[in-house]
């Protein structure tokens, strides 16, 4: 479908988003409201007004949505953005950027990314090495510790606040939990590995 025709089929709100000028724009839209089409048309519009495709970045939450956005943008621009515009999930793009520029953070380009299960296992190993959870006192298990760590990193909140608001039964264990996290971060660094949260954090 030619770009003009695709844009002509947008509703007024979608068209306003597509043709928005410089600067940020927040668009709030629910499921089935044409977000993918609108973003693809936005890419076509930007290319049409002279923005180099290499300067366009499309980010989304799922691989499927990322593929759809890039494919649609490529189709609408007659392949002009294919292989030139960047796109993917937040984690995938973070991974690409860190492979390219991670040395500035002391990361080797060959770093390994831990999936959630592997990250929880490494936390459990640290927990065990520190002798936590063996006695009478109740101490969070690996999956809970991984959830606490992830929330702390992603929300940028102090550990004590995260425990108080989201894991109140762990609030009394703030110091040993902090020790687990400190050692977890050190171990990741020593082993040249990152977890999913690191891809966004770094």
CSV table of C-alpha atoms in Angstrom, one decimal:
chain,number,residue,atom,x,y,z
A,1,UNK,CA,0.0,0.0,0.0
A,2,UNK,CA,1.5,3.4,-0.9
A,3,UNK,CA,2.5,5.5,2.1
A,4,UNK,CA,0.0,8.3,1.3
A,5,UNK,CA,-2.9,5.8,1.2
A,6,UNK,CA,-2.0,4.2,4.5
A,7,UNK,CA,-1.8,7.6,6.2
A,8,UNK,CA,-5.2,8.6,4.6
A,9,UNK,CA,-6.8,5.6,6.4
A,10,UNK,CA,-5.8,6.9,9.8
A,11,UNK,CA,-8.3,8.5,12.1
A,12,UNK,CA,-7.7,12.2,13.2
A,13,UNK,CA,-5.9,11.3,16.5
A,14,UNK,CA,-3.6,8.8,14.7
A,15,UNK,CA,-2.8,11.3,12.0
A,16,UNK,CA,-2.0,14.0,14.6
A,17,UNK,CA,0.5,11.5,16.2
A,18,UNK,CA,2.0,10.6,12.8
A,19,UNK,CA,2.5,14.2,11.7
A,20,UNK,CA,3.6,15.6,15.1
A,21,UNK,CA,6.5,18.0,14.8
A,22,UNK,CA,9.7,18.1,16.9
A,23,UNK,CA,9.8,17.1,20.5
A,24,UNK,CA,8.3,14.4,22.6
A,25,UNK,CA,4.7,13.2,22.3
A,26,UNK,CA,2.9,10.9,24.6
A,27,UNK,CA,0.1,8.9,23.1
A,28,UNK,CA,-2.1,6.7,25.3
A,29,UNK,CA,-3.9,4.0,23.5
A,30,UNK,CA,-5.4,0.6,24.4
A,31,UNK,CA,-5.4,-2.7,22.6
A,32,UNK,CA,-6.7,-2.8,19.1
A,33,UNK,CA,-6.5,1.0,18.5
A,34,UNK,CA,-4.0,0.9,15.7
A,35,UNK,CA,-0.7,1.6,17.5
A,36,UNK,CA,1.4,-0.5,15.2
A,37,UNK,CA,-0.1,1.2,12.1
A,38,UNK,CA,0.3,4.6,13.6
A,39,UNK,CA,4.0,4.0,14.5
A,40,UNK,CA,4.8,2.6,11.1
A,41,UNK,CA,3.2,5.6,9.4
A,42,UNK,CA,5.1,7.9,11.8
A,43,UNK,CA,8.3,6.2,10.5
A,44,UNK,CA,7.2,6.8,6.9
A,45,UNK,CA,6.4,10.4,7.6
A,46,UNK,CA,9.8,11.0,9.3
A,47,UNK,CA,11.6,9.5,6.3
A,48,UNK,CA,9.4,11.5,3.9
A,49,UNK,CA,10.4,14.8,5.7
A,50,UNK,CA,14.1,14.0,5.5
A,51,UNK,CA,15.0,12.1,8.7
A,52,UNK,CA,17.6,9.5,7.9
A,53,UNK,CA,16.3,6.0,8.6
A,54,UNK,CA,19.4,5.3,10.6
A,55,UNK,CA,18.3,7.9,13.1
A,56,UNK,CA,15.0,6.2,13.8
A,57,UNK,CA,14.6,3.8,16.8
A,58,UNK,CA,11.4,1.7,17.4
A,59,UNK,CA,11.1,0.1,20.8
A,60,UNK,CA,8.4,-2.2,22.1
A,61,UNK,CA,7.8,-4.8,24.8
A,62,UNK,CA,7.6,-8.0,22.7
A,63,UNK,CA,9.6,-9.5,19.9
A,64,UNK,CA,6.4,-10.1,17.9
A,65,UNK,CA,5.4,-6.4,18.1
A,66,UNK,CA,8.9,-5.3,17.2
A,67,UNK,CA,8.8,-7.6,14.1
A,68,UNK,CA,5.4,-6.3,13.1
A,69,UNK,CA,6.4,-2.6,13.5
A,70,UNK,CA,9.6,-3.0,11.5
A,71,UNK,CA,7.9,-5.0,8.7
A,72,UNK,CA,5.1,-2.6,8.4
A,73,UNK,CA,7.4,0.4,8.4
A,74,UNK,CA,9.5,-1.2,5.7
A,75,UNK,CA,6.4,-2.0,3.6
A,76,UNK,CA,5.0,1.5,3.9
A,77,UNK,CA,8.3,3.1,2.9
A,78,UNK,CA,8.9,0.6,0.0
A,79,UNK,CA,11.8,-0.9,1.9
A,80,UNK,CA,13.6,2.4,2.5
A,81,UNK,CA,14.0,1.7,6.3
A,82,UNK,CA,14.7,-2.1,6.0
A,83,UNK,CA,18.0,-2.9,7.7
A,84,UNK,CA,18.5,0.8,8.4
A,85,UNK,CA,16.1,1.8,11.2
A,86,UNK,CA,16.7,0.3,14.5
A,87,UNK,CA,14.0,-1.6,16.2
A,88,UNK,CA,13.3,-4.3,18.8
A,89,UNK,CA,12.4,-4.9,22.4
A,90,UNK,CA,13.9,-2.7,25.0
A,91,UNK,CA,16.1,-5.6,26.1
A,92,UNK,CA,17.2,-6.6,22.6
A,93,UNK,CA,18.2,-3.0,21.8
A,94,UNK,CA,20.0,-2.7,25.1
A,95,UNK,CA,21.9,-5.8,24.3
A,96,UNK,CA,22.9,-4.5,20.9
A,97,UNK,CA,24.1,-1.2,22.3
A,98,UNK,CA,26.1,-2.8,25.1
A,99,UNK,CA,27.8,-5.2,22.7
A,100,UNK,CA,28.9,-2.2,20.7
A,101,UNK,CA,29.6,0.3,23.5
A,102,UNK,CA,29.8,-1.7,26.7
A,103,UNK,CA,33.6,-1.4,27.0
A,104,UNK,CA,33.1,2.1,28.3
A,105,UNK,CA,31.3,0.5,31.3
A,106,UNK,CA,34.0,-2.2,31.6
A,107,UNK,CA,31.9,-4.8,29.9
A,108,UNK,CA,33.5,-7.3,27.6
A,109,UNK,CA,31.7,-7.5,24.2
A,110,UNK,CA,31.4,-11.3,24.8
A,111,UNK,CA,29.3,-10.9,28.0
A,112,UNK,CA,26.6,-13.5,28.6
A,113,UNK,CA,23.0,-12.7,29.4
A,114,UNK,CA,21.5,-14.7,32.2
A,115,UNK,CA,17.8,-15.6,31.8
A,116,UNK,CA,15.5,-15.2,34.8
A,117,UNK,CA,16.0,-18.8,35.9
A,118,UNK,CA,19.8,-18.6,35.7
A,119,UNK,CA,19.8,-15.2,37.5
A,120,UNK,CA,17.7,-16.7,40.3
A,121,UNK,CA,20.1,-19.7,40.5
A,122,UNK,CA,23.1,-17.4,40.9
A,123,UNK,CA,21.2,-15.4,43.6
A,124,UNK,CA,20.5,-18.8,45.3
A,125,UNK,CA,24.2,-19.7,45.2
A,126,UNK,CA,25.2,-16.4,46.8
A,127,UNK,CA,22.4,-16.9,49.4
A,128,UNK,CA,23.8,-20.3,50.2
A,129,UNK,CA,27.4,-19.2,50.3
A,130,UNK,CA,26.4,-16.5,52.9
A,131,UNK,CA,24.7,-19.1,55.0
A,132,UNK,CA,21.3,-17.5,54.8
A,133,UNK,CA,18.1,-19.4,55.1
A,134,UNK,CA,19.6,-22.3,56.9
A,135,UNK,CA,18.4,-21.6,60.5
A,136,UNK,CA,15.1,-21.1,62.1
A,137,UNK,CA,14.6,-17.5,60.8
A,138,UNK,CA,12.6,-17.3,57.7
A,139,UNK,CA,14.6,-15.9,54.8
A,140,UNK,CA,13.4,-15.2,51.2
A,141,UNK,CA,14.0,-17.9,48.7
A,142,UNK,CA,15.7,-17.3,45.4
A,143,UNK,CA,12.7,-16.4,43.3
A,144,UNK,CA,11.5,-13.8,45.9
A,145,UNK,CA,15.1,-12.4,46.1
A,146,UNK,CA,15.2,-12.1,42.3
A,147,UNK,CA,11.8,-10.3,42.3
A,148,UNK,CA,13.0,-7.9,45.1
A,149,UNK,CA,16.2,-7.2,43.2
A,150,UNK,CA,14.4,-6.6,39.9
A,151,UNK,CA,11.9,-4.2,41.5
A,152,UNK,CA,14.7,-2.3,43.3
A,153,UNK,CA,16.7,-1.9,40.1
A,154,UNK,CA,13.8,-1.1,37.7
A,155,UNK,CA,12.0,1.3,40.1
A,156,UNK,CA,15.1,3.0,41.2
A,157,UNK,CA,13.8,2.7,44.8
A,158,UNK,CA,15.8,2.1,48.0
A,159,UNK,CA,15.7,-1.6,49.1
A,160,UNK,CA,14.1,-0.7,52.4
A,161,UNK,CA,11.2,1.0,50.6
A,162,UNK,CA,10.7,-1.9,48.2
A,163,UNK,CA,10.6,-4.3,51.1
A,164,UNK,CA,8.2,-2.2,53.1
A,165,UNK,CA,5.8,-1.6,50.3
A,166,UNK,CA,5.9,-4.8,48.3
A,167,UNK,CA,7.5,-7.5,50.5
A,168,UNK,CA,6.6,-6.5,54.1
A,169,UNK,CA,7.3,-10.0,55.5
A,170,UNK,CA,11.0,-9.5,54.4
A,171,UNK,CA,11.4,-6.0,55.9
A,172,UNK,CA,13.3,-7.2,58.9
A,173,UNK,CA,15.9,-8.9,56.6
A,174,UNK,CA,17.0,-5.8,54.8
A,175,UNK,CA,20.7,-6.0,55.7
A,176,UNK,CA,21.2,-9.7,54.8
A,177,UNK,CA,19.2,-9.1,51.6
A,178,UNK,CA,21.4,-6.2,50.8
A,179,UNK,CA,24.5,-8.5,51.3
A,180,UNK,CA,23.0,-11.0,48.9
A,181,UNK,CA,22.5,-8.3,46.3
A,182,UNK,CA,26.0,-6.8,46.8
A,183,UNK,CA,27.6,-10.2,46.3
A,184,UNK,CA,25.3,-11.1,43.4
A,185,UNK,CA,26.4,-7.9,41.5
A,186,UNK,CA,30.0,-8.6,42.3
A,187,UNK,CA,29.7,-12.2,41.0
A,188,UNK,CA,28.1,-11.1,37.8
A,189,UNK,CA,30.8,-8.6,37.2
A,190,UNK,CA,33.6,-11.2,37.9
A,191,UNK,CA,31.9,-13.7,35.5
A,192,UNK,CA,31.2,-11.2,32.8
A,193,UNK,CA,27.5,-11.8,32.9
A,194,UNK,CA,24.4,-9.5,32.9
A,195,UNK,CA,20.8,-10.2,33.8
A,196,UNK,CA,17.8,-8.8,32.0
A,197,UNK,CA,17.6,-5.8,34.4
A,198,UNK,CA,21.3,-4.9,33.6
A,199,UNK,CA,20.4,-4.6,29.9
A,200,UNK,CA,18.1,-1.8,30.8
A,201,UNK,CA,20.2,-0.3,33.6
A,202,UNK,CA,23.4,-0.1,31.7
